[in-house]
PDB file of C-alpha atoms in Angstrom:
ATOM      1  CA  MET A   1     -14.975  24.298  38.974  1.00  0.00           C
ATOM      2  CA  THR A   2     -15.116  21.133  36.853  1.00  0.00           C
ATOM      3  CA  ASP A   3     -16.996  23.107  34.195  1.00  0.00           C
ATOM      4  CA  THR A   4     -14.216  25.550  33.882  1.00  0.00           C
ATOM      5  CA  LEU A   5     -11.545  22.882  33.817  1.00  0.00           C
ATOM      6  CA  GLY A   6     -13.464  20.988  31.129  1.00  0.00           C
ATOM      7  CA  LEU A   7     -13.915  24.124  29.047  1.00  0.00           C
ATOM      8  CA  ILE A   8     -10.175  24.827  29.327  1.00  0.00           C
ATOM      9  CA  PHE A   9      -9.406  21.321  27.959  1.00  0.00           C
ATOM     10  CA  ILE A  10     -11.928  21.865  25.150  1.00  0.00           C
ATOM     11  CA  LEU A  11     -10.419  25.240  24.285  1.00  0.00           C
ATOM     12  CA  ILE A  12      -6.889  23.758  24.063  1.00  0.00           C
ATOM     13  CA  GLY A  13      -8.284  20.935  21.937  1.00  0.00           C
ATOM     14  CA  VAL A  14      -9.879  23.329  19.500  1.00  0.00           C
ATOM     15  CA  LEU A  15      -6.684  25.304  19.310  1.00  0.00           C
ATOM     16  CA  PHE A  16      -4.656  22.183  18.325  1.00  0.00           C
ATOM     17  CA  ASP A  17      -7.340  21.165  15.778  1.00  0.00           C
ATOM     18  CA  LEU A  18      -6.989  24.721  14.288  1.00  0.00           C
ATOM     19  CA  PHE A  19      -3.112  24.300  14.102  1.00  0.00           C
ATOM     20  CA  GLY A  20      -3.683  21.023  12.275  1.00  0.00           C
ATOM     21  CA  CYS A  21      -5.955  22.668   9.811  1.00  0.00           C
ATOM     22  CA  ILE A  22      -3.489  25.500   9.194  1.00  0.00           C
ATOM     23  CA  GLY A  23      -0.880  22.846   8.573  1.00  0.00           C
ATOM     24  CA  LEU A  24      -3.087  21.195   5.968  1.00  0.00           C
ATOM     25  CA  VAL A  25      -3.121  24.434   4.053  1.00  0.00           C
ATOM     26  CA  ARG A  26       0.429  25.615   4.533  1.00  0.00           C
ATOM     27  CA  LEU A  27       2.580  22.473   4.239  1.00  0.00           C
ATOM     28  CA  PRO A  28       3.672  21.487   0.705  1.00  0.00           C
ATOM     29  CA  ASP A  29       2.869  17.832  -0.047  1.00  0.00           C
ATOM     30  CA  ILE A  30       0.594  14.954   1.102  1.00  0.00           C
ATOM     31  CA  TYR A  31       3.167  13.426   3.499  1.00  0.00           C
ATOM     32  CA  ASN A  32       3.846  16.651   5.419  1.00  0.00           C
ATOM     33  CA  ARG A  33       0.115  17.441   5.497  1.00  0.00           C
ATOM     34  CA  LEU A  34      -0.582  14.032   6.961  1.00  0.00           C
ATOM     35  CA  GLN A  35       1.921  14.722   9.697  1.00  0.00           C
ATOM     36  CA  ALA A  36       0.069  17.876  10.731  1.00  0.00           C
ATOM     37  CA  ALA A  37      -3.362  16.280  10.265  1.00  0.00           C
ATOM     38  CA  THR A  38      -2.460  13.187  12.314  1.00  0.00           C
ATOM     39  CA  LYS A  39      -0.652  14.681  15.264  1.00  0.00           C
ATOM     40  CA  CYS A  40      -2.612  17.806  15.954  1.00  0.00           C
ATOM     41  CA  VAL A  41      -6.085  16.569  15.109  1.00  0.00           C
ATOM     42  CA  THR A  42      -5.578  13.405  17.207  1.00  0.00           C
ATOM     43  CA  LEU A  43      -4.483  15.239  20.319  1.00  0.00           C
ATOM     44  CA  GLY A  44      -7.001  18.072  19.686  1.00  0.00           C
ATOM     45  CA  THR A  45      -9.907  15.688  19.384  1.00  0.00           C
ATOM     46  CA  CYS A  46      -8.800  13.633  22.300  1.00  0.00           C
ATOM     47  CA  MET A  47      -8.590  16.770  24.430  1.00  0.00           C
ATOM     48  CA  ILE A  48     -12.106  17.838  23.369  1.00  0.00           C
ATOM     49  CA  LEU A  49     -13.465  14.452  24.356  1.00  0.00           C
ATOM     50  CA  PHE A  50     -11.562  14.471  27.598  1.00  0.00           C
ATOM     51  CA  GLY A  51     -12.939  17.964  28.425  1.00  0.00           C
ATOM     52  CA  LEU A  52     -16.402  16.586  27.799  1.00  0.00           C
ATOM     53  CA  PHE A  53     -15.643  13.751  30.267  1.00  0.00           C
ATOM     54  CA  VAL A  54     -14.520  16.263  32.875  1.00  0.00           C
ATOM     55  CA  ILE A  55     -17.738  18.206  32.544  1.00  0.00           C
ATOM     56  CA  THR A  56     -20.160  15.296  32.464  1.00  0.00           C
ATOM     57  CA  GLY A  57     -18.318  13.051  34.968  1.00  0.00           C
ATOM     58  CA  ILE A  58     -18.897   9.311  35.216  1.00  0.00           C
ATOM     59  CA  SER A  59     -22.048   9.011  33.123  1.00  0.00           C
ATOM     60  CA  SER A  60     -23.170   7.590  29.920  1.00  0.00           C
ATOM     61  CA  ALA A  61     -21.851  10.481  27.852  1.00  0.00           C
ATOM     62  CA  GLY A  62     -18.637  10.762  29.878  1.00  0.00           C
ATOM     63  CA  ILE A  63     -17.659   7.076  29.477  1.00  0.00           C
ATOM     64  CA  LEU A  64     -18.577   7.213  25.768  1.00  0.00           C
ATOM     65  CA  SER A  65     -16.303  10.221  25.168  1.00  0.00           C
ATOM     66  CA  LEU A  66     -13.398   8.490  26.942  1.00  0.00           C
ATOM     67  CA  LEU A  67     -13.833   5.363  24.851  1.00  0.00           C
ATOM     68  CA  CYS A  68     -14.080   7.489  21.707  1.00  0.00           C
ATOM     69  CA  ALA A  69     -10.787   9.255  22.610  1.00  0.00           C
ATOM     70  CA  LEU A  70      -9.164   5.898  23.030  1.00  0.00           C
ATOM     71  CA  PHE A  71     -10.453   4.642  19.634  1.00  0.00           C
ATOM     72  CA  VAL A  72      -9.249   7.870  17.931  1.00  0.00           C
ATOM     73  CA  LEU A  73      -5.877   7.464  19.522  1.00  0.00           C
ATOM     74  CA  PHE A  74      -5.537   3.900  18.174  1.00  0.00           C
ATOM     75  CA  THR A  75      -7.009   4.322  14.719  1.00  0.00           C
ATOM     76  CA  SER A  76      -5.860   7.651  13.449  1.00  0.00           C
ATOM     77  CA  PRO A  77      -2.086   6.725  13.146  1.00  0.00           C
ATOM     78  CA  VAL A  78      -3.128   3.511  11.297  1.00  0.00           C
ATOM     79  CA  GLY A  79      -5.184   5.579   8.909  1.00  0.00           C
ATOM     80  CA  ALA A  80      -2.291   8.014   8.327  1.00  0.00           C
ATOM     81  CA  HIS A  81       0.042   5.039   7.710  1.00  0.00           C
ATOM     82  CA  ALA A  82      -2.333   3.516   5.143  1.00  0.00           C
ATOM     83  CA  LEU A  83      -2.792   6.813   3.339  1.00  0.00           C
ATOM     84  CA  ALA A  84       0.976   7.597   3.179  1.00  0.00           C
ATOM     85  CA  ARG A  85       1.803   4.099   1.959  1.00  0.00           C
ATOM     86  CA  ALA A  86      -0.964   4.087  -0.632  1.00  0.00           C
ATOM     87  CA  ALA A  87       0.113   7.564  -1.858  1.00  0.00           C
ATOM     88  CA  HIS A  88       3.664   6.505  -2.289  1.00  0.00           C
ATOM     89  CA  ARG A  89       2.700   3.275  -4.044  1.00  0.00           C
ATOM     90  CA  TYR A  90       0.418   5.217  -6.385  1.00  0.00           C
ATOM     91  CA  GLY A  91       3.409   7.301  -7.438  1.00  0.00           C
ATOM     92  CA  ILE A  92       2.815  10.690  -5.752  1.00  0.00           C
ATOM     93  CA  LYS A  93       6.188  12.352  -5.525  1.00  0.00           C
ATOM     94  CA  LEU A  94       7.691  14.008  -2.426  1.00  0.00           C
ATOM     95  CA  TRP A  95       7.937  17.785  -2.341  1.00  0.00           C
ATOM     96  CA  ASP A  96      10.851  19.200  -4.378  1.00  0.00           C
ATOM     97  CA  GLY A  97      12.655  20.337  -1.229  1.00  0.00           C
ATOM     98  CA  SER A  98      12.791  16.794   0.209  1.00  0.00           C
ATOM     99  CA  VAL A  99      16.288  15.591   1.029  1.00  0.00           C
ATOM    100  CA  THR A 100      15.995  11.847   0.764  1.00  0.00           C
ATOM    101  CA  ASP A 101      13.587   9.115  -0.221  1.00  0.00           C
ATOM    102  CA  LYS A 102      14.783   5.660   0.858  1.00  0.00           C
ATOM    103  CA  TYR A 103      11.375   4.107   0.239  1.00  0.00           C
ATOM    104  CA  ALA A 104      11.606   4.636  -3.587  1.00  0.00           C
ATOM    105  CA  ASP A 105      14.863   2.601  -3.683  1.00  0.00           C
ATOM    106  CA  ILE A 106      13.433  -0.762  -2.740  1.00  0.00           C
ATOM    107  CA  ASP A 107      12.144  -3.127  -5.413  1.00  0.00           C
ATOM    108  CA  ARG A 108       8.655  -4.311  -4.593  1.00  0.00           C
ATOM    109  CA  PRO A 109       7.017  -7.585  -5.429  1.00  0.00           C
ATOM    110  CA  GLU A 110       4.378  -7.051  -8.112  1.00  0.00           C
ATOM    111  CA  HIS A 111       0.745  -7.518  -7.037  1.00  0.00           C
TER     112      HIS A 111
ATOM    113  CA  MET B   1      -8.913 -21.358  24.406  1.00  0.00           C
ATOM    114  CA  VAL B   2      -7.888 -19.126  27.272  1.00  0.00           C
ATOM    115  CA  ASN B   3      -7.291 -16.366  24.749  1.00  0.00           C
ATOM    116  CA  ARG B   4     -10.821 -16.682  23.416  1.00  0.00           C
ATOM    117  CA  ILE B   5     -12.289 -16.456  26.945  1.00  0.00           C
ATOM    118  CA  VAL B   6     -10.219 -13.324  27.574  1.00  0.00           C
ATOM    119  CA  TYR B   7     -11.498 -11.720  24.306  1.00  0.00           C
ATOM    120  CA  CYS B   8     -15.029 -12.627  25.250  1.00  0.00           C
ATOM    121  CA  ILE B   9     -14.745 -10.876  28.604  1.00  0.00           C
ATOM    122  CA  MET B  10     -13.019  -7.824  27.055  1.00  0.00           C
ATOM    123  CA  LEU B  11     -15.797  -7.505  24.370  1.00  0.00           C
ATOM    124  CA  PHE B  12     -18.519  -7.918  26.989  1.00  0.00           C
ATOM    125  CA  ALA B  13     -16.964  -5.235  29.212  1.00  0.00           C
ATOM    126  CA  MET B  14     -16.638  -2.912  26.225  1.00  0.00           C
ATOM    127  CA  TRP B  15     -20.327  -3.473  25.398  1.00  0.00           C
ATOM    128  CA  LEU B  16     -21.358  -2.676  29.014  1.00  0.00           C
ATOM    129  CA  LEU B  17     -19.227   0.506  28.994  1.00  0.00           C
ATOM    130  CA  LEU B  18     -20.626   1.633  25.664  1.00  0.00           C
ATOM    131  CA  THR B  19     -24.220   1.137  26.514  1.00  0.00           C
ATOM    132  CA  TRP B  20     -23.973   2.019  30.222  1.00  0.00           C
ATOM    133  CA  SER B  21     -27.307   0.524  31.396  1.00  0.00           C
ATOM    134  CA  PRO B  22     -27.818  -2.418  33.696  1.00  0.00           C
ATOM    135  CA  ASP B  23     -31.041  -3.740  32.142  1.00  0.00           C
ATOM    136  CA  ILE B  24     -31.277  -7.448  31.881  1.00  0.00           C
ATOM    137  CA  GLU B  25     -32.172  -7.299  28.141  1.00  0.00           C
ATOM    138  CA  ASN B  26     -29.071  -5.194  27.450  1.00  0.00           C
ATOM    139  CA  VAL B  27     -26.705  -7.512  29.469  1.00  0.00           C
ATOM    140  CA  THR B  28     -28.052 -10.566  27.698  1.00  0.00           C
ATOM    141  CA  ALA B  29     -27.755  -9.069  24.256  1.00  0.00           C
ATOM    142  CA  GLY B  30     -24.189  -7.976  25.084  1.00  0.00           C
ATOM    143  CA  LEU B  31     -23.207 -11.435  26.299  1.00  0.00           C
ATOM    144  CA  PHE B  32     -24.744 -12.942  23.092  1.00  0.00           C
ATOM    145  CA  VAL B  33     -22.908 -10.581  20.759  1.00  0.00           C
ATOM    146  CA  ALA B  34     -19.595 -11.023  22.600  1.00  0.00           C
ATOM    147  CA  VAL B  35     -19.781 -14.826  22.379  1.00  0.00           C
ATOM    148  CA  ILE B  36     -20.763 -14.682  18.583  1.00  0.00           C
ATOM    149  CA  CYS B  37     -17.919 -12.236  17.788  1.00  0.00           C
ATOM    150  CA  THR B  38     -15.401 -14.361  19.726  1.00  0.00           C
ATOM    151  CA  VAL B  39     -16.422 -17.598  17.887  1.00  0.00           C
ATOM    152  CA  LEU B  40     -16.422 -15.908  14.395  1.00  0.00           C
ATOM    153  CA  PHE B  41     -13.406 -13.564  14.680  1.00  0.00           C
ATOM    154  CA  GLY B  42     -11.310 -14.801  17.644  1.00  0.00           C
ATOM    155  CA  HIS B  43      -8.668 -16.379  15.332  1.00  0.00           C
ATOM    156  CA  LEU B  44      -7.912 -12.955  13.760  1.00  0.00           C
ATOM    157  CA  PHE B  45      -6.476 -11.434  16.928  1.00  0.00           C
ATOM    158  CA  PHE B  46      -2.967 -11.806  18.346  1.00  0.00           C
ATOM    159  CA  ASP B  47      -2.144 -14.938  20.243  1.00  0.00           C
ATOM    160  CA  ASN B  48      -0.361 -13.685  23.387  1.00  0.00           C
ATOM    161  CA  ALA B  49      -3.028 -11.617  25.106  1.00  0.00           C
ATOM    162  CA  VAL B  50      -2.757 -13.609  28.336  1.00  0.00           C
ATOM    163  CA  ARG B  51       1.024 -13.210  28.466  1.00  0.00           C
ATOM    164  CA  ILE B  52       0.624  -9.382  28.272  1.00  0.00           C
ATOM    165  CA  LEU B  53      -1.468  -9.334  31.432  1.00  0.00           C
ATOM    166  CA  SER B  54       1.374 -10.367  33.760  1.00  0.00           C
ATOM    167  CA  PRO B  55       2.181  -7.742  36.394  1.00  0.00           C
ATOM    168  CA  ARG B  56       5.699  -6.821  35.143  1.00  0.00           C
ATOM    169  CA  ARG B  57       4.322  -5.985  31.599  1.00  0.00           C
ATOM    170  CA  VAL B  58       1.400  -4.020  33.015  1.00  0.00           C
ATOM    171  CA  PHE B  59       3.831  -2.006  35.114  1.00  0.00           C
ATOM    172  CA  TRP B  60       5.886  -1.173  32.009  1.00  0.00           C
ATOM    173  CA  PHE B  61       2.763  -0.260  30.161  1.00  0.00           C
ATOM    174  CA  LEU B  62       1.827   2.168  32.985  1.00  0.00           C
ATOM    175  CA  VAL B  63       5.348   3.708  32.660  1.00  0.00           C
ATOM    176  CA  TYR B  64       4.868   3.957  28.953  1.00  0.00           C
ATOM    177  CA  ILE B  65       1.616   5.937  29.037  1.00  0.00           C
ATOM    178  CA  PRO B  66       2.929   9.217  30.606  1.00  0.00           C
ATOM    179  CA  PHE B  67       6.189   8.871  28.579  1.00  0.00           C
ATOM    180  CA  PHE B  68       4.112   8.647  25.381  1.00  0.00           C
ATOM    181  CA  LEU B  69       1.780  11.484  26.340  1.00  0.00           C
ATOM    182  CA  MET B  70       4.715  13.763  26.983  1.00  0.00           C
ATOM    183  CA  HIS B  71       6.164  13.050  23.569  1.00  0.00           C
ATOM    184  CA  MET B  72       2.740  13.536  22.048  1.00  0.00           C
ATOM    185  CA  VAL B  73       2.326  17.059  23.523  1.00  0.00           C
ATOM    186  CA  ARG B  74       5.904  17.801  22.385  1.00  0.00           C
ATOM    187  CA  ALA B  75       4.964  16.637  18.900  1.00  0.00           C
ATOM    188  CA  ASN B  76       1.992  18.965  18.769  1.00  0.00           C
ATOM    189  CA  LEU B  77       3.917  21.980  19.924  1.00  0.00           C
ATOM    190  CA  ASP B  78       6.547  21.094  17.267  1.00  0.00           C
ATOM    191  CA  VAL B  79       3.998  20.973  14.487  1.00  0.00           C
ATOM    192  CA  ALA B  80       2.380  24.213  15.806  1.00  0.00           C
ATOM    193  CA  TYR B  81       5.796  25.878  15.663  1.00  0.00           C
ATOM    194  CA  ARG B  82       6.500  24.768  12.114  1.00  0.00           C
ATOM    195  CA  VAL B  83       3.020  25.627  10.834  1.00  0.00           C
ATOM    196  CA  LEU B  84       2.865  29.118  12.380  1.00  0.00           C
ATOM    197  CA  HIS B  85       6.503  30.073  11.567  1.00  0.00           C
ATOM    198  CA  VAL B  86       6.724  32.525   8.587  1.00  0.00           C
ATOM    199  CA  ASP B  87       9.234  30.412   6.536  1.00  0.00           C
ATOM    200  CA  VAL B  88       7.644  26.976   7.352  1.00  0.00           C
ATOM    201  CA  PRO B  89      10.974  25.412   8.458  1.00  0.00           C
ATOM    202  CA  ILE B  90      10.811  21.894   7.091  1.00  0.00           C
ATOM    203  CA  ARG B  91      13.405  19.610   5.561  1.00  0.00           C
ATOM    204  CA  PRO B  92      11.376  16.484   4.780  1.00  0.00           C
ATOM    205  CA  GLY B  93      12.485  13.033   3.536  1.00  0.00           C
ATOM    206  CA  ILE B  94      11.748   9.310   3.945  1.00  0.00           C
ATOM    207  CA  VAL B  95      14.432   7.543   5.916  1.00  0.00           C
ATOM    208  CA  LYS B  96      15.066   3.875   6.610  1.00  0.00           C
ATOM    209  CA  VAL B  97      15.593   2.649  10.199  1.00  0.00           C
ATOM    210  CA  LYS B  98      16.012  -0.704  11.810  1.00  0.00           C
ATOM    211  CA  THR B  99      13.979  -2.143  14.625  1.00  0.00           C
ATOM    212  CA  THR B 100      14.712  -5.272  16.740  1.00  0.00           C
ATOM    213  CA  LEU B 101      11.092  -5.936  17.673  1.00  0.00           C
ATOM    214  CA  THR B 102       9.469  -9.034  16.079  1.00  0.00           C
ATOM    215  CA  SER B 103       5.939  -9.483  17.480  1.00  0.00           C
ATOM    216  CA  ASP B 104       3.045  -8.022  15.462  1.00  0.00           C
ATOM    217  CA  LEU B 105       1.535  -6.242  18.425  1.00  0.00           C
ATOM    218  CA  GLY B 106       4.864  -4.703  19.453  1.00  0.00           C
ATOM    219  CA  LEU B 107       5.528  -3.474  15.898  1.00  0.00           C
ATOM    220  CA  THR B 108       2.047  -2.036  15.725  1.00  0.00           C
ATOM    221  CA  PHE B 109       2.508  -0.087  18.901  1.00  0.00           C
ATOM    222  CA  LEU B 110       5.963   1.083  17.848  1.00  0.00           C
ATOM    223  CA  ALA B 111       4.669   2.321  14.453  1.00  0.00           C
ATOM    224  CA  ASN B 112       1.729   4.127  16.028  1.00  0.00           C
ATOM    225  CA  SER B 113       3.927   5.696  18.680  1.00  0.00           C
ATOM    226  CA  ILE B 114       6.389   6.921  16.019  1.00  0.00           C
ATOM    227  CA  THR B 115       3.526   8.366  14.039  1.00  0.00           C
ATOM    228  CA  LEU B 116       2.144  10.369  16.994  1.00  0.00           C
ATOM    229  CA  THR B 117       5.557  11.729  18.116  1.00  0.00           C
ATOM    230  CA  PRO B 118       7.592  14.733  16.891  1.00  0.00           C
ATOM    231  CA  GLY B 119       8.086  14.979  13.218  1.00  0.00           C
ATOM    232  CA  THR B 120       7.814  11.346  12.203  1.00  0.00           C
ATOM    233  CA  LEU B 121       5.251   9.277  10.277  1.00  0.00           C
ATOM    234  CA  THR B 122       5.538   5.575   9.647  1.00  0.00           C
ATOM    235  CA  VAL B 123       5.070   4.811   5.917  1.00  0.00           C
ATOM    236  CA  ASP B 124       5.815   1.049   5.762  1.00  0.00           C
ATOM    237  CA  ILE B 125       7.454  -1.801   7.592  1.00  0.00           C
ATOM    238  CA  ILE B 126       9.232  -4.490   5.608  1.00  0.00           C
ATOM    239  CA  GLY B 127      10.816  -7.204   7.807  1.00  0.00           C
ATOM    240  CA  SER B 128      12.916  -5.298  10.321  1.00  0.00           C
ATOM    241  CA  ASP B 129      13.156  -2.136   8.196  1.00  0.00           C
ATOM    242  CA  MET B 130      10.817   0.753   8.968  1.00  0.00           C
ATOM    243  CA  TYR B 131      10.378   3.521   6.433  1.00  0.00           C
ATOM    244  CA  ILE B 132       9.668   6.785   8.223  1.00  0.00           C
ATOM    245  CA  HIS B 133       8.672  10.102   6.760  1.00  0.00           C
ATOM    246  CA  TRP B 134      10.558  12.720   8.794  1.00  0.00           C
ATOM    247  CA  ILE B 135       9.576  16.375   8.602  1.00  0.00           C
ATOM    248  CA  TYR B 136      12.956  17.641   9.530  1.00  0.00           C
ATOM    249  CA  VAL B 137      15.838  15.263   8.658  1.00  0.00           C
ATOM    250  CA  SER B 138      18.454  16.413  11.129  1.00  0.00           C
ATOM    251  CA  THR B 139      21.075  13.800  10.401  1.00  0.00           C
ATOM    252  CA  ASP B 140      22.057  11.753   7.315  1.00  0.00           C
ATOM    253  CA  ASP B 141      23.690   8.871   9.289  1.00  0.00           C
ATOM    254  CA  PRO B 142      21.433   5.830   9.479  1.00  0.00           C
ATOM    255  CA  GLU B 143      22.559   4.890  12.961  1.00  0.00           C
ATOM    256  CA  ASN B 144      21.862   8.342  14.367  1.00  0.00           C
ATOM    257  CA  GLN B 145      18.507   8.307  12.675  1.00  0.00           C
ATOM    258  CA  THR B 146      17.621   4.982  14.355  1.00  0.00           C
ATOM    259  CA  ALA B 147      18.804   6.310  17.681  1.00  0.00           C
ATOM    260  CA  VAL B 148      16.678   9.481  17.363  1.00  0.00           C
ATOM    261  CA  ILE B 149      13.481   7.865  16.080  1.00  0.00           C
ATOM    262  CA  VAL B 150      13.280   4.344  17.251  1.00  0.00           C
ATOM    263  CA  THR B 151      15.270   3.624  20.388  1.00  0.00           C
ATOM    264  CA  ARG B 152      13.420   5.764  22.893  1.00  0.00           C
ATOM    265  CA  PHE B 153      10.248   3.775  22.412  1.00  0.00           C
ATOM    266  CA  GLU B 154      11.728   0.478  21.533  1.00  0.00           C
ATOM    267  CA  ASN B 155      13.330  -0.168  24.930  1.00  0.00           C
ATOM    268  CA  ILE B 156       9.972   0.266  26.786  1.00  0.00           C
ATOM    269  CA  ILE B 157       7.812  -1.517  24.147  1.00  0.00           C
ATOM    270  CA  LYS B 158      10.248  -4.463  24.168  1.00  0.00           C
ATOM    271  CA  ARG B 159       9.580  -4.943  27.902  1.00  0.00           C
ATOM    272  CA  ILE B 160       5.815  -4.838  27.382  1.00  0.00           C
ATOM    273  CA  PHE B 161       5.259  -7.061  24.283  1.00  0.00           C
ATOM    274  CA  GLU B 162       8.291  -9.205  23.618  1.00  0.00           C
TER     275      GLU B 162
END
């Protein structure tokens, strides 16, 4: 029973990871791609790790996968934030269909 | 000082969970590493760890978790819809919204929550302005944008961290 439940979690996780990868290919610019990569891949990976925890129960591997899910949840948005900010500062333009870019209007202190 | 002791205990507990073995060598090594890390890096962490452990804040944190998970699942279904749709229905842009949070930890949590929820990605925070990349800009009015993106999390996070 727990095996089946865990496998269902892993299956859903793999599906969300797949959607994230399709997003990487189909969306037009780095910022939109980061959106797909961050959201889908974070939840997908967390669900795979949680499924592993459901299967193995409270053991070394189970606790490790829970902790890894927690770390992924905390670090992946920070990574996406750093990438998006760095890309914008480097001068990568938004996609042509973008409607507004308030971040380009500010004057930054020179480093 | 109390902060440092709390960090030390948290690091030690993390070590025990990660290694998951009750050997005396393992526990001693963990204690040693926890103390060294606390002495060397304790000043880098936020200052109000003890304050956050009060029951009222822990209660709001427990309320926040299911609320956040619900929005996270919604975000994923939203991305899946946009990615699998034939026309890729997006209308992206970077908008500027205001936040009333001031503590570093609260801002971090708010920015991370915004990144993991439907259609939004935090690009930068300057003072009280947050620059958010939005995959489908549904309104051009800054106040409506703030209401849609920030307010739903801000109210709870304010109760936890401020």
